[in-house]
Short mmCIF file of N, CA, C and O in Angstrom, two decimals:
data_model
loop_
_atom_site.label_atom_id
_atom_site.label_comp_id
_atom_site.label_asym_id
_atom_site.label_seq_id
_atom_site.Cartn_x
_atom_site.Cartn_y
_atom_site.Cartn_z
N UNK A 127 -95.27 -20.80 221.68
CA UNK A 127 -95.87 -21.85 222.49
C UNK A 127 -95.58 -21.54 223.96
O UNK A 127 -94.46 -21.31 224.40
N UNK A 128 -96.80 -21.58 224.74
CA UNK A 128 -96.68 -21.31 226.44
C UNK A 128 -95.50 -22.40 226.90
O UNK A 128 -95.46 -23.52 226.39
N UNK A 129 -94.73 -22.05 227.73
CA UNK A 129 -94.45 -23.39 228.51
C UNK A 129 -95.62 -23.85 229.33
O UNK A 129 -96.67 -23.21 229.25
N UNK A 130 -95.52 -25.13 230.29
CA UNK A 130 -96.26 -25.89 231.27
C UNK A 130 -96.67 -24.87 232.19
O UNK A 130 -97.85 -24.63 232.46
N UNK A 131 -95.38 -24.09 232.81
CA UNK A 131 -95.73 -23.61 234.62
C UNK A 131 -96.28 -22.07 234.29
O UNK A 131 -96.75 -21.39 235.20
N UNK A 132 -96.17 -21.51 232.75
CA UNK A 132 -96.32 -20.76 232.74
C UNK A 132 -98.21 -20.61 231.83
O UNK A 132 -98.81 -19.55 231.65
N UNK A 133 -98.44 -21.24 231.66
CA UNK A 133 -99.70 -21.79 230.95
C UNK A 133 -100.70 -22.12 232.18
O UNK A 133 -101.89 -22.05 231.88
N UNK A 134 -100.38 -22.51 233.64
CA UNK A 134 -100.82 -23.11 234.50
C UNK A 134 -100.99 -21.96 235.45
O UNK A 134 -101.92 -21.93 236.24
N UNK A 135 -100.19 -21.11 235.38
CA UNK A 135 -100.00 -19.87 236.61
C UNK A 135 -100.95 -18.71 235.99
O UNK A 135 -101.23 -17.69 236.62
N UNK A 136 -101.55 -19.10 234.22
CA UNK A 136 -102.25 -17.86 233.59
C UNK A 136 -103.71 -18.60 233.85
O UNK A 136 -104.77 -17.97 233.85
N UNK A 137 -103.61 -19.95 234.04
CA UNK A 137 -105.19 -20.51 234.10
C UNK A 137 -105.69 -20.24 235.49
O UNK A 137 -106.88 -20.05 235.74
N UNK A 138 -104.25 -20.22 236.83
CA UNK A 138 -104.53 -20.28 238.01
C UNK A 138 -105.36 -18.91 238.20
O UNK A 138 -106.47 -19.00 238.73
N UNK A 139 -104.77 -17.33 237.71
CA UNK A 139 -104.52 -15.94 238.00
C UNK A 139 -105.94 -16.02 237.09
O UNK A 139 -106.88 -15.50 237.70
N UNK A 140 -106.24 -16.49 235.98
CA UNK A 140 -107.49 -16.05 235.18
C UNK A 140 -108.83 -16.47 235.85
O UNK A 140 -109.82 -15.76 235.67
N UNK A 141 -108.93 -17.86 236.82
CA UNK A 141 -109.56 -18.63 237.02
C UNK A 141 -110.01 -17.31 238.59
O UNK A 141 -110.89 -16.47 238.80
N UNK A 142 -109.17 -17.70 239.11
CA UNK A 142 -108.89 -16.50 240.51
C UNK A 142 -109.85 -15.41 239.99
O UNK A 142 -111.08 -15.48 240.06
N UNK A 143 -108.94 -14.10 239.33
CA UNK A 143 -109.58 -13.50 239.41
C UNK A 143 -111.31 -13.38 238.55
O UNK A 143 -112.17 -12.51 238.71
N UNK A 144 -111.32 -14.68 237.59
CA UNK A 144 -112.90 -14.52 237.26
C UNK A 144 -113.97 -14.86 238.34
O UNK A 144 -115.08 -14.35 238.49
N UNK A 145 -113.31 -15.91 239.12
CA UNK A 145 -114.44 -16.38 240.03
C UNK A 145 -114.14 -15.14 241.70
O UNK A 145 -114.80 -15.34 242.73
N UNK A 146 -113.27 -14.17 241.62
CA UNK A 146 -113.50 -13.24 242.82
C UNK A 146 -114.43 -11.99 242.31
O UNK A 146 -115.23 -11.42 243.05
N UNK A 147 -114.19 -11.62 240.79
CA UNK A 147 -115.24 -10.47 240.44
C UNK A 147 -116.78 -11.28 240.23
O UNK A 147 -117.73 -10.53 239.99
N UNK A 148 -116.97 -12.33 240.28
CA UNK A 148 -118.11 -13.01 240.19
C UNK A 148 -118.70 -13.15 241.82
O UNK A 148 -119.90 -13.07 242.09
N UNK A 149 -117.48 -13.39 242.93
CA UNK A 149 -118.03 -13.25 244.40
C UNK A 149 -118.93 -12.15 244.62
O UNK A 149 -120.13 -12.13 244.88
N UNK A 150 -117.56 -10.66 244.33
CA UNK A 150 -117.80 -9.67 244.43
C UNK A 150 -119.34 -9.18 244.10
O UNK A 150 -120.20 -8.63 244.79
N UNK A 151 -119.30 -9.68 242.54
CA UNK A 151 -121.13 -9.09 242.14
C UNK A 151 -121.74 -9.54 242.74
O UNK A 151 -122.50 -8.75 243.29
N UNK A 152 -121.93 -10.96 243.12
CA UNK A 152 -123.23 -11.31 243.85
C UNK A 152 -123.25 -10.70 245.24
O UNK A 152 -124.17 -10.49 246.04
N UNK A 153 -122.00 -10.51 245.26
CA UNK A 153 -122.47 -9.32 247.11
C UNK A 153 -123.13 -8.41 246.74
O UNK A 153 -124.35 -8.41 246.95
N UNK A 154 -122.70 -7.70 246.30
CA UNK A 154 -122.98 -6.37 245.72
C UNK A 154 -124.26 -6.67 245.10
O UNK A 154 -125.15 -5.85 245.37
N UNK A 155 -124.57 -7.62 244.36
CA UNK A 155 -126.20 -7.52 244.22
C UNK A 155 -127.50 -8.13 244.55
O UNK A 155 -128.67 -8.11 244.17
N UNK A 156 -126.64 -8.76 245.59
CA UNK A 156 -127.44 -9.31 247.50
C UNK A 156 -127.43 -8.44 248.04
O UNK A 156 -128.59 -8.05 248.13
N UNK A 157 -126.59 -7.60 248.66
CA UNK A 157 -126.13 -6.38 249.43
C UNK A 157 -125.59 -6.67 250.83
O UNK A 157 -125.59 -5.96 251.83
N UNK A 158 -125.02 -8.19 250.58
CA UNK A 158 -124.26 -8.07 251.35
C UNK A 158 -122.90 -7.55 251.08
O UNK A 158 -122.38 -7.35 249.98
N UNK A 159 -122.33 -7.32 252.44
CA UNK A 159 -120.77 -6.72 252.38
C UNK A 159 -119.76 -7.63 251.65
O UNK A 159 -119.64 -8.86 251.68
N UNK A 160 -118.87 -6.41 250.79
CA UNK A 160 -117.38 -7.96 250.47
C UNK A 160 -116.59 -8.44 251.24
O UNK A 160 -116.21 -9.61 251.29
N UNK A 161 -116.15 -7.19 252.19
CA UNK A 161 -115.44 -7.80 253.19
C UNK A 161 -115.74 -7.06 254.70
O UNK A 161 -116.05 -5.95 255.14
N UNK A 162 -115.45 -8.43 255.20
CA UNK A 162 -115.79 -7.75 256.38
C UNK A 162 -114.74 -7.22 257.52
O UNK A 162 -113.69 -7.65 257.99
N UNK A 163 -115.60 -6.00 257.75
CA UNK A 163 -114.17 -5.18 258.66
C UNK A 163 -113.92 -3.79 257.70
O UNK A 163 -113.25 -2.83 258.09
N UNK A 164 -114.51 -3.86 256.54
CA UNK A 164 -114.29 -3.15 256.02
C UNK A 164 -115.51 -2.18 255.35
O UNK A 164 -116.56 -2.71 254.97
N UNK A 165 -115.24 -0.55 255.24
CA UNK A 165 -116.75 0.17 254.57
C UNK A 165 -117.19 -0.65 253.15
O UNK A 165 -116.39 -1.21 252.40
N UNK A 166 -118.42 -0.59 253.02
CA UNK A 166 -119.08 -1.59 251.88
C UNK A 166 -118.65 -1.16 250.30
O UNK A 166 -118.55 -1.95 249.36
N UNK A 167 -118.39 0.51 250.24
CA UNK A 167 -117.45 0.88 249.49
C UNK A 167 -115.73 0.63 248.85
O UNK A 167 -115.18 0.58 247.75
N UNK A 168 -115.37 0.54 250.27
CA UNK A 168 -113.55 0.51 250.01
C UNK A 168 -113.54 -1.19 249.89
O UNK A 168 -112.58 -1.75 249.35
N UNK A 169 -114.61 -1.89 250.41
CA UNK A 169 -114.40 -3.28 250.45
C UNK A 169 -114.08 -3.89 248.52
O UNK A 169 -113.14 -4.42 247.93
N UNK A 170 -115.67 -3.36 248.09
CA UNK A 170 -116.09 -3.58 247.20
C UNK A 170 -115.44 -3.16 245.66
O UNK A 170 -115.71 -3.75 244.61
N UNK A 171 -114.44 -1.92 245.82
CA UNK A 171 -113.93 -1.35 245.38
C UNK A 171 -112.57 -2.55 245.07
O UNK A 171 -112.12 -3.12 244.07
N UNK A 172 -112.27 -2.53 246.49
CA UNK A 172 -110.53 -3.09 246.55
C UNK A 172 -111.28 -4.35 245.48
O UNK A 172 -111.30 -4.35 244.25
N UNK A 173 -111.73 -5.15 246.23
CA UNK A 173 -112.27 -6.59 245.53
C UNK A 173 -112.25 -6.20 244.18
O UNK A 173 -111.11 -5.96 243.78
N UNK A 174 -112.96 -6.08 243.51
CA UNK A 174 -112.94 -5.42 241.85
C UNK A 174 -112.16 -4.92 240.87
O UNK A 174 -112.27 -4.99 239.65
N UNK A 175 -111.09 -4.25 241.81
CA UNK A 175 -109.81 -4.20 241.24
C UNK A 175 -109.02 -4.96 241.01
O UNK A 175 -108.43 -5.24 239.97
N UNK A 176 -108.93 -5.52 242.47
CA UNK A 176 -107.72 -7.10 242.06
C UNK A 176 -108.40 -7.99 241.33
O UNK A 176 -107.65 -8.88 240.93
N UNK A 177 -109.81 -8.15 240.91
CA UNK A 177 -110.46 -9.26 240.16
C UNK A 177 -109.66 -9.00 239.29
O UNK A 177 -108.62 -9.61 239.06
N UNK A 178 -110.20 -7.77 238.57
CA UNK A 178 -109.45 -6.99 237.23
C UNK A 178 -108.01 -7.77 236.75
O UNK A 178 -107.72 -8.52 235.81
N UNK A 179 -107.28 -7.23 237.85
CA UNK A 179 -106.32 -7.34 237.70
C UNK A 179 -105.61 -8.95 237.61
O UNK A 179 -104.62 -9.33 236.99
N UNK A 180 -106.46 -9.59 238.38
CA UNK A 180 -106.10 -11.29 238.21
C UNK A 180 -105.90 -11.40 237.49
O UNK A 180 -104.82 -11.85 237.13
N UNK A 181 -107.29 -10.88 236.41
CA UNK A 181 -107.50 -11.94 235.42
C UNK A 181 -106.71 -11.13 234.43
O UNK A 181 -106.21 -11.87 233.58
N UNK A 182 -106.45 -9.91 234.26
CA UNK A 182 -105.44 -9.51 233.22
C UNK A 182 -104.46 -10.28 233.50
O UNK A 182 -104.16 -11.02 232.56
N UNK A 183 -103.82 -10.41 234.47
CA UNK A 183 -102.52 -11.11 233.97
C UNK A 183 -102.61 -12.51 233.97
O UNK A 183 -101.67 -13.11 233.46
N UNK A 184 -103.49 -13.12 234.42
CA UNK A 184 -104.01 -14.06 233.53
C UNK A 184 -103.72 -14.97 232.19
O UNK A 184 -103.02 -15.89 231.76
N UNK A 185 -105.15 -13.70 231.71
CA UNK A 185 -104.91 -13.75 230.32
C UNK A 185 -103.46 -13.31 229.80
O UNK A 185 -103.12 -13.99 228.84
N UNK A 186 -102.57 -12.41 230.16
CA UNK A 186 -101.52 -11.95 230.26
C UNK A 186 -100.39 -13.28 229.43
O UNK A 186 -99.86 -13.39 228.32
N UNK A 187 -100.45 -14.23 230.86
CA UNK A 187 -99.98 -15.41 230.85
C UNK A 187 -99.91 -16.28 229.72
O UNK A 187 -99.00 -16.96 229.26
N UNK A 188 -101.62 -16.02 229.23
CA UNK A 188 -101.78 -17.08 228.22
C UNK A 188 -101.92 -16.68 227.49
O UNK A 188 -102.78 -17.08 226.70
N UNK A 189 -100.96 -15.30 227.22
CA UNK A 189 -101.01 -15.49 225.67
C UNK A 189 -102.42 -14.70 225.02
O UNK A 189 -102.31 -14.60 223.80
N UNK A 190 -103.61 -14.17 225.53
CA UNK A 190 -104.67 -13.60 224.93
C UNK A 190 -104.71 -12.26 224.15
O UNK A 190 -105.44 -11.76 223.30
N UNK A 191 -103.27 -11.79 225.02
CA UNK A 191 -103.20 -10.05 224.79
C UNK A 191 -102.23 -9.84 225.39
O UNK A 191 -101.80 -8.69 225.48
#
């Protein structure tokens, strides 16, 4: 059984990173930039990774895998 803070920090990290790889695509398939200041490549790249990675640990958190 999850505890509370730890059940809450996998919904926070899952929630995060689903709704930043969801930013990310719609830039990317608007064509606008992810970030700005940055090449549309390394932007888009970085973004996608840490989505990834949110939401693995995430799910991590809760217990999915």
């Amino acid at each position: 059984m999850d505890s509370g803070p730890e059940a809450f920090a996998g919904a926070a990290f899952a929630l995060f990173g689903s709704g930043l790889l969801l930013w990310a695509g719609v830039c990317v398939r608007s064509g606008q930039p992810v970030a700005v200041g940055y090449g549309r490549v390394a932007g888009t790249v970085t973004a996608l990774l840490a989505g990834v990675v949110f939401l693995a640990l995430g799910c991590r958190l809760l217990g999915a895998f």
